[in-house]
Coordinates of C-alpha atoms and ligand atoms in Angstrom, one line a residue:
X1125 CA 137.3 138.9 32.0
X1126 CA 135.8 138.8 28.5
X1127 CA 135.4 141.7 26.2
X1128 CA 132.4 142.9 24.2
X1129 CA 134.6 142.5 21.1
X1130 CA 134.6 138.7 21.8
X1131 CA 130.9 138.4 21.3
X1132 CA 128.8 137.7 18.3
X1133 CA 125.3 139.1 18.2
X1134 CA 123.8 135.7 18.9
X1135 CA 126.1 135.1 21.9
X1136 CA 125.1 138.5 23.4
X1137 CA 121.5 137.7 22.8
X1138 CA 121.9 134.5 24.7
X1139 CA 123.6 136.2 27.6
X1140 CA 120.9 138.8 27.9
X1141 CA 118.2 136.1 27.9
X1142 CA 120.1 134.2 30.6
X1143 CA 120.2 137.3 32.7
X1144 CA 116.5 138.0 32.3
X1145 CA 116.8 140.9 29.8
X1146 CA 115.2 141.0 26.4
X1147 CA 117.6 139.6 23.7
X1148 CA 116.6 142.5 21.4
X1149 CA 118.8 144.9 23.4
X1150 CA 121.8 143.0 22.1
X1151 CA 121.7 144.5 18.6
X1152 CA 121.4 148.0 19.9
X1153 CA 124.3 147.5 22.3
X1154 CA 126.7 146.1 19.8
X1155 CA 125.7 148.7 17.2
X1156 CA 126.5 151.4 19.7
X1157 CA 129.8 149.7 20.6
X1158 CA 131.0 149.4 17.0
X1159 CA 129.7 152.8 15.9
X1160 CA 131.5 154.3 19.0
X1161 CA 134.8 152.7 17.9
X1162 CA 134.8 150.5 21.0
X1163 CA 132.9 152.7 23.4
X1164 CA 129.2 152.7 24.3
X1165 CA 127.3 155.9 24.5
X1166 CA 125.2 154.7 27.4
X1167 CA 123.5 158.0 28.0
X1168 CA 121.9 157.7 24.5
X1169 CA 120.9 154.1 24.8
X1170 CA 117.5 153.1 26.0
X1171 CA 118.3 150.0 28.1
X1172 CA 116.6 148.7 31.2
X1173 CA 118.1 149.5 34.6
X1174 CA 120.6 147.0 35.8
X1175 CA 121.8 145.9 32.3
X1176 CA 124.7 148.3 32.1
X1177 CA 125.9 147.2 35.6
X1178 CA 125.6 143.6 34.7
X1179 CA 127.5 144.0 31.5
X1180 CA 130.2 146.0 33.1
X1181 CA 130.6 143.4 35.8
X1182 CA 131.1 140.7 33.2
X1183 CA 132.6 142.4 30.2
X1184 CA 135.2 145.0 29.5
X1185 CA 134.5 147.4 26.6
X1186 CA 138.0 146.9 25.4
X1187 CA 141.0 145.0 26.8
X1188 CA 143.6 145.8 24.2
X1189 CA 144.9 149.2 25.2
X1190 CA 147.3 151.3 23.2
X1191 CA 150.8 150.9 24.7
X1192 CA 152.7 153.1 22.2
X1193 CA 151.8 155.4 19.3
X1194 CA 154.0 156.7 16.5
X1195 CA 152.7 159.4 14.1
X1196 CA 154.7 160.0 10.9
X1197 CA 154.9 163.3 9.1
X1198 CA 152.6 161.9 6.4
X1199 CA 149.9 161.1 9.0
X1200 CA 150.6 157.3 9.1
X1201 CA 149.9 156.2 12.6
X1202 CA 151.3 153.1 14.1
X1203 CA 149.8 151.7 17.2
X1204 CA 151.4 149.1 19.5
X1205 CA 148.6 147.3 21.3
X1206 CA 149.0 145.5 24.6
X1207 CA 147.2 142.2 24.8
X1208 CA 145.8 140.8 28.1
X1209 CA 148.7 138.3 28.4
X1210 CA 151.3 141.0 28.1
X1211 CA 152.1 140.3 24.4
X1212 CA 151.9 143.1 21.9
X1213 CA 150.8 143.6 18.2
X1214 CA 150.9 146.4 15.8
X1215 CA 148.1 148.1 13.8
X1216 CA 148.6 150.9 11.4
X1217 CA 146.4 153.6 10.0
X1218 CA 147.3 155.0 6.6
X1219 CA 145.5 158.2 5.5
X1220 CA 144.5 158.2 1.9
X1221 CA 145.2 161.1 -0.4
X1222 CA 141.3 161.5 -0.5
X1223 CA 140.7 163.3 2.6
X1224 CA 137.7 161.3 4.0
X1225 CA 139.4 157.9 3.5
X1226 CA 141.8 155.8 5.5
X1227 CA 143.3 152.3 5.2
X1228 CA 143.9 150.2 8.3
X1229 CA 146.4 147.4 8.5
X1230 CA 145.8 144.8 11.2
X1231 CA 147.7 141.8 12.6
X1232 CA 146.3 138.3 12.7
X1233 CA 149.0 136.7 14.9
X1234 CA 151.5 137.6 17.6
X1235 CA 154.8 137.2 15.7
X1236 CA 154.8 134.9 12.6
X1237 CA 156.0 131.4 11.8
X1238 CA 156.5 132.0 8.1
X1239 CA 160.1 133.2 8.4
X1240 CA 160.1 135.5 5.4
X1241 CA 163.7 136.6 5.1
X1242 CA 163.2 140.3 4.6
X1243 CA 160.5 140.7 7.4
X1244 CA 161.1 142.2 10.8
X1245 CA 158.2 140.3 12.3
X1246 CA 159.7 137.0 11.2
X1247 CA 162.7 137.6 13.5
X1248 CA 160.6 137.2 16.7
X1249 CA 159.2 133.9 15.6
X1250 CA 155.6 132.8 16.2
X1251 CA 154.0 133.3 19.6
X1252 CA 150.3 132.7 19.2
X1253 CA 147.2 133.3 17.1
X1254 CA 145.1 136.3 17.9
X1255 CA 141.4 135.8 18.8
X1256 CA 138.7 137.3 16.6
X1257 CA 138.0 139.8 19.4
X1258 CA 141.6 141.0 19.5
X1259 CA 141.5 141.6 15.7
X1260 CA 138.2 143.4 16.1
X1261 CA 139.8 145.7 18.7
X1262 CA 142.6 146.6 16.4
X1263 CA 139.9 147.6 13.8
X1264 CA 138.0 149.7 16.5
X1265 CA 141.2 151.5 17.6
X1266 CA 142.0 152.3 14.0
X1267 CA 138.4 153.5 13.5
X1268 CA 138.8 155.8 16.5
X1269 CA 142.1 157.2 15.1
X1270 CA 140.5 157.7 11.7
X1271 CA 137.5 159.6 13.2
X1272 CA 139.9 161.8 15.2
X1273 CA 141.5 162.6 11.9
X1274 CA 138.1 163.4 10.3
X1275 CA 138.1 160.3 8.1
X1276 CA 135.0 158.2 8.0
X1277 CA 135.5 155.8 5.1
X1278 CA 137.6 153.0 6.2
X1279 CA 139.2 149.9 4.6
X1280 CA 141.0 147.1 6.3
X1281 CA 143.8 144.9 5.1
X1282 CA 145.1 141.8 7.0
X1283 CA 148.7 142.6 6.2
X1284 CA 150.2 143.3 9.6
X1285 CA 152.0 140.7 11.7
X1286 CA 151.2 137.1 11.0
X1287 CA 149.9 135.0 8.1
X1288 CA 146.1 135.2 8.2
X1289 CA 145.6 131.9 6.4
X1290 CA 147.3 130.1 9.4
X1291 CA 144.7 131.6 11.7
X1292 CA 141.8 131.5 9.3
X1293 CA 139.0 130.5 11.6
X1294 CA 139.5 133.5 13.8
X1295 CA 140.2 135.8 10.9
X1296 CA 136.9 134.7 9.3
X1297 CA 135.0 135.4 12.5
X1298 CA 136.7 138.8 12.9
X1299 CA 135.7 139.7 9.3
X1300 CA 132.1 138.7 10.0
X1301 CA 132.0 141.2 12.9
X1302 CA 133.9 144.0 11.1
X1303 CA 131.7 143.6 8.0
X1304 CA 128.4 142.7 9.6
X1305 CA 125.5 145.1 9.3
X1306 CA 124.8 146.4 12.7
X1307 CA 128.3 145.6 13.8
X1308 CA 131.4 147.1 12.0
X1309 CA 129.3 147.7 8.9
X1310 CA 132.3 147.7 6.6
X1311 CA 131.2 145.4 3.9
X1312 CA 133.4 142.6 2.4
X1313 CA 134.6 144.8 -0.4
X1314 CA 136.3 147.1 2.1
X1315 CA 138.3 144.2 3.5
X1316 CA 141.4 142.5 2.0
X1317 CA 143.1 139.4 3.2
X1318 CA 146.8 139.2 2.2
X1319 CA 148.7 135.9 2.1
X1320 CA 152.1 134.8 1.1
X1321 CA 150.4 132.0 -0.8
X1322 CA 148.9 129.3 1.5
X1323 CA 146.9 127.5 -1.1
X1324 CA 144.4 125.6 1.2
X1325 CA 143.7 128.9 3.0
X1326 CA 143.0 130.7 -0.3
X1327 CA 140.5 128.0 -1.1
X1328 CA 138.9 128.1 2.3
X1329 CA 138.6 131.8 2.2
X1330 CA 136.8 131.5 -1.2
X1331 CA 134.5 128.8 0.2
X1332 CA 133.6 131.1 3.1
X1333 CA 132.0 133.5 0.5
X1334 CA 132.4 136.7 2.5
X1335 CA 133.0 138.8 -0.5
X1336 CA 136.4 140.1 0.7
X1337 CA 139.3 140.8 -1.5
X1338 CA 142.4 138.7 -1.7
X1339 CA 146.0 139.9 -2.1
X1340 CA 148.9 137.6 -2.9
X1341 CA 152.3 138.6 -1.5
X1342 CA 154.3 137.2 -4.4
X1343 CA 157.6 139.1 -4.2
X1344 CA 159.2 137.0 -6.9
X1345 CA 157.9 135.6 -10.2
X1346 CA 159.9 132.3 -10.0
X1347 CA 160.0 129.5 -7.5
X1348 CA 163.8 129.7 -6.9
X1349 CA 163.9 133.4 -5.9
X1350 CA 160.7 133.0 -4.0
X1351 CA 162.0 130.0 -2.0
X1352 CA 165.0 132.0 -0.9
X1353 CA 162.8 134.9 0.2
X1354 CA 159.8 133.1 1.6
X1355 CA 159.7 129.6 3.1
X1356 CA 156.1 129.4 1.8
X1357 CA 157.6 129.4 -1.6
X1358 CA 159.1 126.0 -0.9
X1359 CA 155.7 124.5 -0.1
X1360 CA 153.6 126.1 -2.8
X1361 CA 155.0 126.9 -6.2
X1362 CA 154.1 130.1 -8.1
X1363 CA 151.9 128.3 -10.6
X1364 CA 150.0 126.5 -7.8
X1365 CA 149.4 129.8 -6.0
X1366 CA 148.2 131.5 -9.1
X1367 CA 145.8 128.7 -9.9
X1368 CA 144.4 129.1 -6.4
X1369 CA 144.1 132.8 -7.0
X1370 CA 142.3 132.1 -10.2
X1371 CA 139.8 129.9 -8.3
X1372 CA 139.3 132.6 -5.7
X1373 CA 138.7 135.2 -8.4
X1374 CA 136.2 133.0 -10.2
X1375 CA 134.3 132.4 -6.9
X1376 CA 134.4 136.2 -6.2
X1377 CA 132.7 137.5 -9.4
X1378 CA 136.0 137.9 -11.2
X1379 CA 136.8 141.0 -9.2
X1380 CA 140.3 142.3 -9.9
X1381 CA 143.0 141.0 -7.5
X1382 CA 146.2 142.5 -6.3
X1383 CA 149.7 141.1 -6.3
X1384 CA 152.0 142.5 -3.7
X1385 CA 155.6 142.8 -4.7
X1386 CA 158.3 144.3 -2.5
X1387 CA 161.2 145.6 -4.6
X1388 CA 164.5 144.5 -3.2
X1389 CA 167.7 145.7 -4.7
X1390 CA 169.5 143.0 -6.7
X1391 CA 167.1 140.3 -5.5
X1392 CA 163.8 140.6 -7.4
X1393 CA 164.0 143.9 -9.3
X1394 CA 165.7 143.1 -12.6
X1395 CA 164.0 143.9 -16.0
X1396 CA 164.0 140.1 -16.7
X1397 CA 162.0 139.4 -13.5
X1398 CA 159.6 142.2 -14.4
X1399 CA 159.0 140.5 -17.8
X1400 CA 158.6 137.2 -16.1
X1401 CA 156.0 138.7 -13.7
X1402 CA 154.2 140.3 -16.7
X1403 CA 154.1 136.9 -18.5
X1404 CA 152.6 135.3 -15.3
X1405 CA 149.9 137.9 -15.2
X1406 CA 149.0 137.8 -18.9
X1407 CA 145.3 137.2 -19.4
X1408 CA 144.7 137.6 -15.6
X1409 CA 142.7 140.5 -14.1
X1410 CA 145.3 141.2 -11.5
X1411 CA 147.2 144.4 -10.8
X1412 CA 150.6 144.8 -9.2
X1413 CA 151.2 146.8 -6.1
X1414 CA 154.9 147.5 -5.8
X1415 CA 156.0 148.1 -2.3
X1416 CA 158.8 150.2 -1.0
X1417 CA 161.1 148.2 1.3
X1418 CA 161.9 149.6 4.7
X1419 CA 165.3 148.2 5.7
X1420 CA 165.3 146.5 9.1
X1421 CA 169.0 145.6 9.5
X1422 CA 170.3 142.0 9.2
X1423 CA 167.7 139.5 8.1
X1424 CA 167.0 136.0 9.5
X1425 CA 169.7 134.6 7.2
X1426 CA 172.0 137.5 8.0
X1427 CA 171.6 139.2 4.7
X1428 CA 171.1 143.0 4.6
X1429 CA 168.3 143.8 2.1
X1430 CA 168.1 147.2 0.5
X1431 CA 165.2 148.9 -1.3
X1432 CA 165.6 149.0 -5.1
X1433 CA 167.1 152.2 -6.5
X1434 CA 164.6 154.7 -8.0
X1435 CA 166.1 153.9 -11.4
X1436 CA 165.6 150.1 -11.0
X1437 CA 162.1 150.7 -9.7
X1438 CA 161.3 152.9 -12.7
X1439 CA 162.6 150.4 -15.2
X1440 CA 160.6 147.6 -13.4
X1441 CA 157.4 149.6 -13.6
X1442 CA 158.0 150.5 -17.3
X1443 CA 158.5 146.8 -18.2
X1444 CA 155.3 145.9 -16.5
X1445 CA 153.2 148.8 -17.9
X1446 CA 154.6 148.2 -21.4
X1447 CA 153.0 144.8 -21.2
X1448 CA 149.7 146.2 -20.1
X1449 CA 150.0 145.2 -16.5
X1450 CA 148.3 147.7 -14.2
X1451 CA 151.0 148.7 -11.8
X1452 CA 151.0 151.0 -8.8
X1453 CA 154.0 151.9 -6.8
X1454 CA 152.9 152.5 -3.3
X1455 CA 154.6 155.6 -2.1
X1456 CA 156.6 154.9 1.1
X1457 CA 154.6 155.5 4.2
X1458 CA 155.7 156.5 7.6
X1459 CA 159.4 156.6 6.8
X1460 CA 160.2 158.8 9.8
X1461 CA 158.8 156.1 12.2
X1462 CA 159.4 152.4 12.5
X1463 CA 157.7 151.8 9.3
X1464 CA 158.3 148.1 8.7
X1465 CA 155.8 145.6 10.2
X1466 CA 157.1 144.3 13.5
X1467 CA 159.7 147.1 14.0
X1468 CA 157.9 149.1 16.7
X1469 CA 157.2 145.9 18.6
X1470 CA 160.9 144.9 18.5
X1471 CA 161.9 148.3 19.9
X1472 CA 159.3 149.0 22.6
X1473 CA 159.3 146.9 25.8
X1474 CA 155.9 146.4 27.2
X1475 CA 155.6 146.4 31.0
Ligands
SF4_810 S1 156.0 138.9 5.6 FE1 154.1 138.4 6.6 S2 154.0 136.1 6.4 FE2 156.1 136.7 6.1 S3 157.1 136.5 8.1 FE3 156.4 138.7 7.8 S4 154.4 138.7 8.8 FE4 154.9 136.6 8.4

């Protein structure tokens, strides 16, 4: 059975017309569905008799139920969502320090083919792409969690399981629904797509002109370190990625962009590497988000990565800031739960 989250407004309008109802009901229905975080307040909707029954016989309101939920002491909530084929993905809600705001992290694929050496998701390999509807349902679940927590201002980042640029068509369609007026209503500026640096994907995202933000998961300022950490680093060099990021930024009104950099002890956290990163970002309107690494045991290559020490992180930040690079160190989130992407899924068996 299909789900309402699978439908565009035009598709639902066509369906209603085929069933003999006015297509104009479609906008009201989808607005109610998105505003209700995946539920429809039927009692408040003025729709003709028979439409509800017809819809319910052909569509499920949602078909990606929550199979497990972890709530950390800091309010970070990780959901394990069960897909119709029995596979599972994670979505995470991270409350902001501003009390009405929340950031949601959603997955774009089941597993991931990129094989980044420090990533828990990489260890399960790639299973399949998510549909646009499955991504929309993650967004709606997170919206429901945020509302229950009294938070109404939501942002979304595609930084969960998977590389969004390798499932770009579905990601673009999911964004259109999450951002669309009368649907998710988020607006492109509230949405960020994060990539390890798939250059054709960056250009295609720019060409789609959806007004979303781009984040580059760089994790190393040089090709050699990057190639060891991320297979994508062997395919696209740092300069090539930064040139694509420049093109994206130029097509996106020069809006500032973020560089994600996970600090790993003895791998990418030396003062020299900080200086190299600062040199790379000179004359670029890009800020650095330093990420705290959540250890996940032995990596794909058998290495055991550790988070940088507080002293090394402090020095790294100081090197960047002294070169006028705007730098944020994201405080570790959800440390008392399976905080790394892919960890909850590894641990919980779905029946
Ligand atoms: S870090 Fe992202 S792109 Fe790399 S393996 Fe993990 S999920 Fe895939």
